[in-house]
XYZ file of C-alpha atoms in Angstrom:
711
model
C -124.287 64.666 161.727
C -125.532 61.240 162.762
C -124.383 57.890 161.329
C -127.836 57.595 159.745
C -127.183 60.800 157.784
C -123.814 59.484 156.615
C -125.380 56.184 155.541
C -128.132 58.072 153.703
C -125.550 60.202 151.877
C -123.486 57.144 150.933
C -126.567 55.269 149.709
C -127.810 58.140 147.558
C -124.376 58.808 146.041
C -123.733 55.128 145.332
C -127.201 54.792 143.784
C -126.731 57.870 141.583
C -123.290 56.673 140.517
C -124.560 53.217 139.551
C -127.470 54.677 137.575
C -125.226 57.207 135.802
C -122.596 54.607 134.911
C -125.277 52.181 133.709
C -126.795 54.892 131.493
C -123.353 55.850 130.180
C -122.468 52.282 129.215
C -125.735 52.010 127.250
C -125.838 55.491 125.697
C -122.225 55.200 124.579
C -123.156 52.331 122.252
C -125.821 54.345 120.404
C -124.502 55.741 117.083
C -126.355 59.061 117.461
C -124.460 59.790 120.695
C -121.028 59.380 119.087
C -120.741 63.183 118.696
C -120.715 63.390 122.521
C -118.973 60.229 123.719
C -116.468 59.880 120.841
C -115.838 63.527 119.934
C -112.057 63.107 120.021
C -112.071 59.919 117.971
C -114.363 61.414 115.335
C -111.976 64.334 114.928
C -108.990 61.978 114.641
C -109.174 60.258 111.261
C -106.346 57.874 112.135
C -108.409 56.178 114.842
C -111.417 54.405 113.278
C -114.659 54.135 115.240
C -116.997 51.172 114.920
C -120.431 51.138 116.571
C -123.379 48.752 116.262
C -125.860 50.333 113.854
C -128.246 47.391 113.818
C -130.881 46.830 116.494
C -129.131 44.015 118.354
C -129.394 43.098 122.035
C -125.758 43.896 123.057
C -126.321 47.474 121.934
C -128.835 48.022 124.779
C -127.054 46.096 127.525
C -124.719 47.815 130.011
C -121.034 47.028 129.695
C -117.910 47.592 131.793
C -115.386 47.057 128.997
C -114.242 50.691 129.295
C -113.039 50.116 132.879
C -110.307 47.472 132.297
C -109.172 49.432 129.238
C -108.071 52.273 131.536
C -106.107 49.863 133.713
C -104.275 48.193 130.817
C -102.891 51.249 129.035
C -99.245 52.008 129.984
C -98.050 55.523 130.724
C -95.962 55.562 127.537
C -99.131 55.334 125.423
C -100.784 58.151 127.383
C -97.689 60.299 126.854
C -97.606 59.562 123.127
C -101.311 60.115 122.462
C -102.171 62.931 124.868
C -98.939 64.608 125.949
C -97.195 65.144 129.267
C -99.905 67.402 130.713
C -102.404 64.551 130.498
C -99.895 62.170 132.034
C -99.351 64.620 134.918
C -103.070 64.499 135.707
C -103.095 60.700 135.556
C -100.110 60.594 137.903
C -101.955 62.914 140.287
C -104.690 60.292 140.589
C -102.056 57.587 141.033
C -100.412 59.671 143.763
C -103.732 59.803 145.591
C -104.251 56.046 145.252
C -100.764 55.188 146.529
C -100.806 57.661 149.377
C -104.283 56.983 150.739
C -104.053 53.228 150.245
C -101.091 53.012 152.627
C -102.717 55.522 154.986
C -105.907 53.423 154.959
C -103.975 50.303 155.933
C -102.208 52.229 158.679
C -105.458 53.733 159.910
C -107.393 50.464 159.896
C -104.676 48.464 161.614
C -103.460 51.034 164.135
C -105.359 54.311 164.479
C -108.964 53.028 164.427
C -108.432 50.467 167.241
C -106.584 53.060 169.338
C -109.352 55.630 168.803
C -112.252 53.278 169.446
C -111.009 51.177 172.366
C -110.417 54.071 174.668
C -112.281 55.734 177.483
C -114.097 58.591 175.820
C -113.160 62.167 176.545
C -116.676 63.196 175.534
C -119.286 63.979 178.217
C -121.453 61.022 177.221
C -120.019 58.473 174.837
C -122.413 57.414 172.118
C -121.609 53.962 170.837
C -123.043 54.781 167.408
C -121.425 58.211 167.074
C -118.781 58.773 164.408
C -116.670 60.516 167.058
C -115.887 57.101 168.511
C -113.673 56.436 165.453
C -111.763 59.736 165.589
C -109.086 61.315 167.732
C -111.877 63.104 169.632
C -112.423 59.854 171.513
C -108.940 59.962 173.060
C -108.821 61.289 176.646
C -106.783 64.367 177.479
C -103.154 63.695 178.285
C -103.362 60.050 177.180
C -100.101 58.447 176.120
C -102.002 56.898 173.213
C -101.605 60.252 171.481
C -97.985 59.270 170.823
C -99.393 56.696 168.388
C -100.996 59.543 166.439
C -97.761 61.512 166.704
C -95.771 58.619 165.216
C -98.330 58.135 162.432
C -98.151 61.853 161.632
C -94.383 61.683 161.143
C -94.640 58.515 159.065
C -97.436 59.895 156.840
C -95.605 63.199 156.369
C -92.357 61.540 155.305
C -94.230 59.135 153.041
C -95.980 62.087 151.349
C -92.650 63.910 150.915
C -91.075 60.751 149.485
C -93.874 60.363 146.934
C -93.695 64.066 146.051
C -89.943 63.902 145.478
C -90.302 60.746 143.401
C -93.023 62.286 141.221
C -91.180 65.593 140.766
C -87.961 63.818 139.755
C -89.636 61.394 137.346
C -91.815 64.049 135.721
C -88.763 66.264 135.204
C -86.931 63.377 133.509
C -89.949 62.721 131.268
C -90.195 66.454 130.502
C -86.589 66.633 129.298
C -87.041 63.448 127.261
C -90.223 64.863 125.736
C -88.427 68.065 124.754
C -85.809 65.961 122.954
C -88.449 63.976 121.104
C -90.462 67.052 120.050
C -87.578 68.558 118.106
C -89.927 70.006 115.491
C -91.680 72.372 117.921
C -91.519 75.982 116.780
C -91.423 77.415 120.305
C -87.965 75.884 120.874
C -86.527 78.290 118.276
C -88.735 81.302 118.963
C -88.622 84.128 121.501
C -91.537 86.429 122.260
C -90.403 90.082 122.405
C -92.662 92.688 124.025
C -92.411 96.471 124.382
C -90.705 96.910 121.018
C -89.787 100.607 120.553
C -90.174 102.586 117.339
C -87.196 102.803 115.026
C -86.057 106.475 115.059
C -85.055 106.350 111.393
C -88.056 104.639 109.776
C -90.675 105.122 112.518
C -91.673 101.432 112.494
C -91.346 98.739 115.136
C -90.486 96.009 112.624
C -87.344 97.891 111.643
C -86.357 98.269 115.317
C -86.624 94.502 115.894
C -84.591 93.637 112.810
C -81.874 96.204 113.510
C -81.469 95.252 117.175
C -81.258 91.476 116.753
C -79.175 91.697 113.570
C -76.625 93.766 115.492
C -76.594 92.083 118.923
C -77.314 88.475 117.828
C -75.504 88.662 114.513
C -74.627 84.973 114.118
C -77.731 83.410 115.667
C -80.623 85.655 114.574
C -82.770 84.221 111.770
C -85.954 86.249 111.228
C -88.801 88.049 112.922
C -92.554 88.325 112.628
C -94.468 91.341 113.913
C -97.939 91.123 115.406
C -100.750 93.345 114.184
C -104.080 94.537 115.480
C -106.324 92.272 113.408
C -109.799 92.940 114.826
C -111.095 94.361 111.545
C -109.654 91.451 109.581
C -111.093 88.893 111.997
C -114.541 90.396 111.485
C -114.187 90.418 107.693
C -112.803 86.882 107.564
C -115.698 85.665 109.695
C -118.152 87.418 107.392
C -116.390 85.949 104.358
C -116.664 82.450 105.792
C -120.372 82.959 106.501
C -121.045 84.237 102.965
C -119.142 81.328 101.472
C -121.286 78.871 103.400
C -124.488 80.658 102.379
C -123.353 80.626 98.747
C -122.767 76.879 98.902
C -126.317 76.361 100.261
C -127.830 78.591 97.568
C -126.001 76.757 94.784
C -127.152 73.448 96.157
C -130.736 74.749 96.134
C -130.299 76.199 92.626
C -129.199 72.811 91.251
C -132.503 71.353 92.446
C -134.863 74.173 91.420
C -133.159 75.930 88.438
C -135.067 79.174 89.163
C -134.126 82.699 88.001
C -134.607 84.092 91.508
C -131.982 81.729 92.874
C -129.550 82.764 90.098
C -130.019 86.416 91.053
C -129.372 85.692 94.740
C -126.229 83.750 93.846
C -124.920 86.652 91.754
C -125.588 89.091 94.608
C -123.774 86.846 97.099
C -120.808 86.443 94.741
C -120.577 90.218 94.388
C -120.612 90.663 98.197
C -117.977 87.966 98.552
C -115.762 89.641 95.956
C -116.197 93.002 97.701
C -115.218 91.585 101.112
C -112.217 89.831 99.564
C -111.012 93.140 98.086
C -111.426 94.825 101.486
C -109.324 92.107 103.139
C -106.573 92.510 100.542
C -106.617 96.261 101.046
C -106.127 95.857 104.801
C -103.318 93.360 104.205
C -101.099 95.597 102.124
C -97.830 96.766 103.656
C -98.873 100.358 104.342
C -102.040 99.403 106.210
C -100.250 96.726 108.241
C -97.553 99.157 109.369
C -100.293 101.328 110.834
C -101.615 98.339 112.808
C -98.272 97.185 114.230
C -98.243 96.093 117.866
C -95.138 96.380 120.070
C -94.876 92.576 120.043
C -92.838 90.272 117.801
C -91.886 86.632 117.435
C -88.134 86.391 116.821
C -86.753 83.137 115.434
C -83.155 82.016 116.027
C -80.997 79.538 114.160
C -80.644 77.221 117.159
C -82.453 76.328 120.369
C -79.423 77.347 122.414
C -79.496 80.878 120.991
C -83.241 81.196 121.607
C -82.910 79.987 125.209
C -80.049 82.418 125.909
C -81.966 85.350 124.400
C -85.099 84.493 126.392
C -83.258 84.302 129.723
C -81.175 87.484 129.423
C -81.904 91.209 129.504
C -81.670 92.618 125.982
C -81.940 96.385 126.401
C -80.301 98.770 128.864
C -83.840 99.826 129.745
C -85.407 96.685 131.289
C -88.870 97.914 130.288
C -88.026 97.638 126.576
C -87.474 94.521 124.452
C -88.685 92.172 127.188
C -88.008 88.590 126.103
C -89.322 85.172 127.087
C -89.691 81.809 125.383
C -92.669 81.884 123.047
C -95.601 79.520 123.606
C -96.234 76.959 120.923
C -98.400 78.414 118.108
C -101.622 76.623 119.103
C -101.162 77.791 122.722
C -100.804 81.522 122.016
C -103.496 83.824 123.413
C -103.493 86.250 120.491
C -105.902 88.833 121.886
C -103.954 89.177 125.127
C -100.776 89.960 123.207
C -102.491 93.137 122.007
C -102.871 94.412 125.597
C -100.287 97.141 126.305
C -97.649 96.130 128.854
C -98.368 99.161 131.065
C -102.010 98.101 131.487
C -101.208 94.526 132.574
C -100.570 95.423 136.269
C -103.999 97.084 136.423
C -105.567 93.980 134.885
C -103.882 91.771 137.472
C -105.043 93.974 140.350
C -108.575 93.909 138.955
C -108.480 90.110 138.735
C -107.313 89.834 142.367
C -110.093 92.157 143.551
C -112.723 90.292 141.513
C -111.570 86.930 142.892
C -111.659 88.327 146.450
C -115.188 89.679 145.963
C -116.333 86.351 144.541
C -114.838 84.552 147.541
C -116.657 86.869 149.957
C -119.911 86.519 148.023
C -119.778 82.740 148.223
C -119.544 82.913 152.018
C -123.354 83.241 151.985
C -124.247 79.893 150.338
C -121.481 78.066 152.216
C -122.805 79.313 155.567
C -126.350 78.394 154.536
C -125.188 74.892 153.587
C -123.660 74.422 157.021
C -126.936 75.525 158.536
C -128.665 72.659 156.726
C -125.989 70.199 157.814
C -126.475 71.155 161.478
C -130.113 70.299 161.949
C -130.304 71.416 165.568
C -129.214 74.936 164.583
C -131.491 74.848 161.548
C -134.530 74.279 163.763
C -133.644 77.363 165.789
C -133.093 79.556 162.727
C -136.026 78.193 160.727
C -138.711 76.552 162.946
C -140.816 75.217 160.006
C -137.909 72.840 159.284
C -139.119 70.763 162.240
C -141.749 69.279 159.921
C -139.169 66.951 158.339
C -138.992 65.042 161.625
C -142.446 63.639 160.920
C -141.275 61.905 157.707
C -139.121 58.844 158.533
C -135.599 59.057 157.108
C -136.058 62.504 155.562
C -133.933 64.287 158.166
C -131.041 61.916 157.407
C -131.276 62.746 153.691
C -131.543 66.488 154.337
C -128.597 66.677 156.735
C -126.481 63.953 155.111
C -126.760 64.308 151.331
C -128.346 67.698 150.626
C -125.613 70.023 152.041
C -122.753 68.491 150.075
C -124.879 68.294 146.895
C -125.879 71.972 147.166
C -122.286 73.015 147.861
C -121.022 71.015 144.890
C -123.667 72.619 142.677
C -122.620 76.131 143.726
C -118.965 75.329 143.201
C -119.469 74.019 139.655
C -119.497 77.514 138.136
C -116.415 78.731 140.022
C -113.731 77.235 137.688
C -115.328 78.859 134.642
C -115.542 82.229 136.405
C -111.900 81.990 137.465
C -110.811 81.017 133.941
C -112.525 84.136 132.625
C -110.692 86.233 135.216
C -107.376 84.602 134.309
C -108.039 85.469 130.655
C -108.582 89.116 131.619
C -105.265 89.021 133.482
C -103.408 89.203 130.173
C -101.559 85.878 130.009
C -99.668 85.305 126.762
C -100.824 81.690 126.409
C -103.874 79.562 127.098
C -101.825 77.218 129.272
C -100.732 80.081 131.545
C -104.362 81.166 131.784
C -105.323 77.656 132.903
C -102.454 77.466 135.407
C -103.504 80.808 136.896
C -107.108 79.635 136.956
C -105.981 76.444 138.740
C -104.287 78.532 141.426
C -107.292 80.801 141.915
C -109.766 77.902 141.994
C -107.654 75.918 144.485
C -107.327 78.804 146.919
C -110.991 79.653 146.465
C -111.980 76.072 147.288
C -109.540 75.973 150.191
C -110.972 79.202 151.588
C -114.666 78.532 150.964
C -115.136 74.771 150.992
C -112.613 74.025 153.733
C -111.902 76.972 156.047
C -115.264 78.695 155.723
C -117.036 75.390 156.285
C -115.024 74.945 159.476
C -115.830 78.360 160.937
C -119.273 78.971 159.411
C -121.059 77.953 162.605
C -120.113 81.272 164.223
C -118.410 83.123 161.417
C -117.932 86.625 162.841
C -117.033 85.430 166.329
C -114.414 83.014 164.980
C -112.810 85.592 162.674
C -112.630 88.093 165.550
C -111.064 85.446 167.769
C -108.434 84.669 165.135
C -107.506 88.354 164.774
C -107.291 89.063 168.512
C -105.549 85.809 169.504
C -103.457 84.611 166.523
C -101.541 82.155 168.719
C -104.742 80.183 169.248
C -105.283 79.571 165.513
C -103.953 75.958 165.594
C -106.226 75.001 168.504
C -109.282 76.669 166.934
C -108.511 74.991 163.606
C -108.067 71.624 165.312
C -111.366 71.888 167.175
C -113.222 72.849 163.984
C -111.570 70.070 161.948
C -112.529 67.474 164.527
C -116.147 68.631 164.494
C -116.605 68.675 160.701
C -115.255 65.219 159.789
C -118.653 63.770 158.852
C -119.500 66.664 156.529
C -116.250 66.328 154.584
C -116.817 62.602 154.331
C -120.143 63.275 152.593
C -118.439 65.923 150.433
C -115.878 63.364 149.214
C -118.695 60.918 148.468
C -120.671 63.507 146.506
C -117.685 64.885 144.611
C -116.361 61.413 143.802
C -119.329 59.144 143.191
C -121.880 61.635 141.868
C -119.398 64.139 140.403
C -117.255 61.678 138.443
C -120.221 59.632 137.235
C -122.025 62.758 135.964
C -118.781 63.879 134.299
C -118.560 60.691 132.259
C -122.317 60.660 131.542
C -122.215 64.178 129.985
C -125.932 64.518 130.651
C -126.022 68.218 129.826
C -124.502 67.711 126.366
C -126.790 64.756 125.644
C -129.895 66.817 126.469
C -128.575 69.803 124.520
C -127.881 67.621 121.480
C -131.397 66.175 121.591
C -132.992 69.636 121.835
C -130.757 70.967 119.069
C -131.496 68.031 116.762
C -135.252 68.606 116.971
C -135.258 72.424 116.893
C -132.886 74.840 115.168
C -130.392 72.130 114.185
C -132.871 69.881 112.368
C -131.568 68.708 109.027
C -128.079 70.124 109.596
C -124.909 68.082 109.806
C -124.085 67.083 113.379
C -120.507 67.902 114.359
C -118.634 66.452 117.363
C -118.820 68.390 120.622
C -115.061 68.714 120.912
C -113.672 70.728 123.831
C -110.197 71.088 125.285
C -109.432 69.151 128.448
C -110.574 71.192 131.504
C -107.392 71.128 133.587
C -108.545 74.305 135.339
C -111.563 72.419 136.691
C -110.138 68.976 137.453
C -106.747 69.699 139.046
C -107.945 72.082 141.823
C -110.900 69.855 142.737
C -108.745 66.736 143.019
C -106.085 68.680 144.934
C -108.736 69.846 147.410
C -109.712 66.224 148.034
C -106.040 65.413 148.695
C -105.906 68.289 151.173
C -109.040 67.142 152.999
C -107.758 63.563 153.097
C -104.348 64.570 154.442
C -105.806 66.746 157.182
C -108.113 63.922 158.277
C -105.581 61.109 157.772
C -104.720 61.041 161.470
C -107.842 62.786 162.817
C -110.514 60.550 161.228
C -108.946 57.545 159.441
C -112.403 56.190 158.615
C -112.458 58.678 155.703
C -109.382 57.217 154.004
C -110.982 54.167 152.267
C -113.503 56.510 150.652
C -110.620 58.542 149.236
C -109.024 55.430 147.741
C -112.299 54.747 145.925
C -112.497 58.435 144.926
C -109.109 58.379 143.183
C -109.659 54.983 141.559
C -112.955 56.115 140.023
C -111.460 59.471 139.001
C -108.535 57.742 137.288
C -110.856 55.528 135.229
C -113.272 58.326 134.356
C -110.729 60.892 133.234
C -108.699 58.375 131.281
C -111.863 57.630 129.309
C -112.487 61.358 128.818
C -108.941 61.892 127.543
C -109.166 58.944 125.216
C -112.575 59.559 123.650
C -114.027 62.963 124.580
C -111.653 65.865 125.196
C -109.105 67.325 122.798
C -105.465 68.062 123.603
C -105.147 71.620 122.311
C -101.632 72.226 123.610
C -98.840 70.549 125.582
C -96.721 72.502 128.065
C -94.456 69.500 128.759
C -95.647 69.146 132.341
C -95.765 72.751 133.565
C -98.889 71.960 135.608
C -96.866 69.787 138.009
C -95.122 72.596 140.000
C -98.572 73.980 140.870
C -99.805 70.524 141.891
C -96.673 70.055 144.004
C -97.416 73.360 145.742
C -101.027 72.354 146.485
C -99.884 69.099 148.091
C -97.192 70.922 150.069
C -99.828 73.312 151.460
C -101.946 70.271 152.374
C -99.087 68.654 154.302
C -98.397 71.881 156.222
C -102.098 72.260 157.135
C -102.168 68.635 158.333
C -99.200 69.257 160.604
C -100.522 72.580 161.965
C -103.875 70.930 162.685
C -102.156 68.171 164.635
C -100.190 70.747 166.639
C -103.517 72.262 167.674
C -105.069 68.876 168.431
C -102.152 67.837 170.632
C -102.569 71.125 172.464
C -106.320 70.559 172.929
C -105.615 67.058 174.210
C -103.196 68.431 176.837
C -100.139 66.889 175.211
C -97.813 69.891 174.792
C -94.724 67.719 174.388
C -96.214 66.138 171.243
C -97.224 69.561 169.925
C -93.702 70.947 170.421
C -92.138 67.823 168.883
C -94.287 68.378 165.745
C -92.778 71.822 165.076
C -89.491 70.350 163.696
C -91.592 68.298 161.266
C -93.130 71.515 159.922
C -89.666 73.046 159.510
C -88.416 69.922 157.706
C -91.375 70.087 155.307
C -90.750 73.777 154.559
C -87.034 73.099 154.029
C -87.879 70.260 151.634
C -90.154 72.565 149.632
C -87.368 75.156 149.366
C -85.031 72.409 148.142
C -87.541 71.467 145.410
C -87.731 75.115 144.312
C -83.970 75.084 143.830
C -83.562 71.554 142.444
C -86.559 71.080 140.144
C -88.545 74.289 139.561
C -86.006 76.195 137.373
C -86.028 73.375 134.796
C -89.794 73.847 134.443
C -89.574 77.629 134.100
C -86.674 77.751 131.625
C -85.294 75.818 128.685
C -82.023 74.318 130.045
C -79.082 75.325 127.865
C -77.535 71.857 128.199
C -80.706 70.217 126.878
C -80.958 72.780 124.059
C -77.367 72.146 122.968
C -77.822 68.362 123.020
C -80.948 68.610 120.838
C -79.168 71.019 118.467
C -76.231 68.638 118.095
C -78.584 65.779 117.305
C -80.384 67.896 114.686
C -77.108 68.934 113.074
C -75.988 65.323 112.956
C -79.239 64.357 111.189
C -79.200 67.426 108.926
C -82.578 68.682 110.223
C -81.584 71.930 111.917
C -82.253 74.261 108.996
C -85.603 72.653 108.163
C -86.813 72.952 111.764
C -85.656 76.567 111.895
C -87.510 77.482 108.689
C -90.662 75.754 109.934
C -90.436 77.713 113.186
C -90.122 81.001 111.272
C -93.445 80.408 109.484
C -95.354 78.499 112.174
C -96.873 81.575 113.850
C -98.036 83.072 110.528
C -100.784 80.479 110.189
C -102.619 81.573 113.331
C -102.853 85.346 112.805
C -105.452 86.639 110.294
C -103.259 89.594 109.329
C -100.594 87.215 108.051
C -102.829 85.223 105.693
C -103.088 86.253 102.067
C -106.367 86.254 100.150
C -106.119 85.210 96.507
C -108.287 87.307 94.212
C -109.410 85.436 91.144
C -112.662 84.639 89.417
C -111.977 80.982 90.050
C -111.893 81.508 93.807
C -115.296 83.133 93.661
C -117.071 80.946 91.168
C -115.570 77.655 92.221
C -115.971 77.188 95.932
C -114.077 73.945 95.961
C -110.904 76.076 96.271
C -110.051 77.879 99.542
C -110.229 81.646 99.676
C -107.205 81.934 101.977
C -103.727 81.041 100.863
C -100.638 80.315 102.931
C -98.396 82.931 101.363
C -96.905 85.079 104.118
C -96.259 88.755 103.967
């Protein structure tokens, strides 16, 4: 890739970003777009929204007031309004800013002069080639490579220092957050799976009650069985639809006063009454016992008792009465709880195979993208492509901007596909589904966007070389990394400038809302387009950019300032999305951070292995050997973090549970919190909601059909 191609890519991405941000700042002020740009605020009645409804000039002028707002808000406010998971994402962006800012200063002041002012090791040095600013420009065996060696050690230790600091601080915030959220039902509740049948009464509910009453006599409070509620979900959905239709018919009848409308209303009321009777029939005790699942939520009288029960083996047969801390009620994946435990391993194997097939399938577009990026090879494969040489500047656009844009377009659907696979894997909560999706998306992007991009020039030959000569992997990786620096620079530009600006613009939703308003949604009430925050899409993509930046921190320091801009823009954009657009549907108290820590650890290891290969290619074996202890130190540090920090994210610490319990007992709130926890999960399962049968509930639709009385 030539410097002209890089300049073309930067120009196009900067232009698109400016246009998108200008459109966003104008469209956000229009009242009709509030359902898109203020979906979260509209759903939150405690946060009033004021927009200019009159046709005044400021309403149509671009504004940057939303940018300083993101910089002024302290982390405490983010934690209070959006939870620790949102704060973890914000701190990920801050990690990138801090890390790459220092690396940029180091690269500009030390590495770039050393790389540029050196006799080139290339056959013919091109003054305007990007290779002149990379380690490729250093001659073999040069002592200047010790500068890169020193920078590698400094950057590695700085990254480990930041990682340790973040892990420690997030753990402290997590424990503080658990103390503040004393009302959470999941602190008192344990999820029990593989509940056996009671031999005396032939029911699972009886088995749960007998076991915990006997073995947790002084701490057991109550239980709640889960039921197969597919039939009830269908009937409740049909009931809701009929109720809405009946409201529309009555509204029409008030205007027309026709006999036909009265007849239709009577028919609808009769159908509604019939469905209500069917729901009540399915909710009686006998029918529910037939629909029992081997899953139960067991509530304890204290957090300490719940934590102990969740972390210990209950039954002599480890495959029965399997316990773990329950997710919070709004986080539970109810349909996955109905999946039998013995089928879950098959589901997980199927998910792994599907993800592997998807990864292999995407090797085709990634290889094709690299063919476009390498114009000389493209002319050999596809001779008609030579025609673009006759149009001035077109070849720079095609080789500079087009490959990264096409790759980004292909990769957009991957997070959603992986989330669907994670759902099929049988996770008990939505948060665990998203964490699994994050892992699958990150490794997919690492395999396809990074490694496959590196070896796609001669895919089969390179793979065969890796298998036959595994010792040469570092040198092959180093050579490929050095050759693909310009492409990844354009990828960062496209993902950051174009990707973040299109994220905040929400162009797809704006167009969809316009089409809907003038077609099938005409005359209907417009509701906010409220979605949960897409952690599964944002975290892996940002982590991939950290990985690319770390690997090229010493190899091509010219990329580092672009990464600083990438993380600054991402921080501003996603703060705005958290504040105004996306909904916080659950809060895991920071359980996304261990995965993020792992992604960054993998990035540091890849950076160090790449440098081992580069030192070998540059005939500096002493530097390569001296880098091996750095790799061992990094691995040892990661093992330390697994011992020091990770268990407190996986389990509820007994010490913390006891301290919260003592505070509740002192304030006289323990019993109230326990009772709330015992009924919290009833509100989310259709089988546990009573339907009140009365003429008033049918004839007067101002009253709800569903009550809160539990079984």
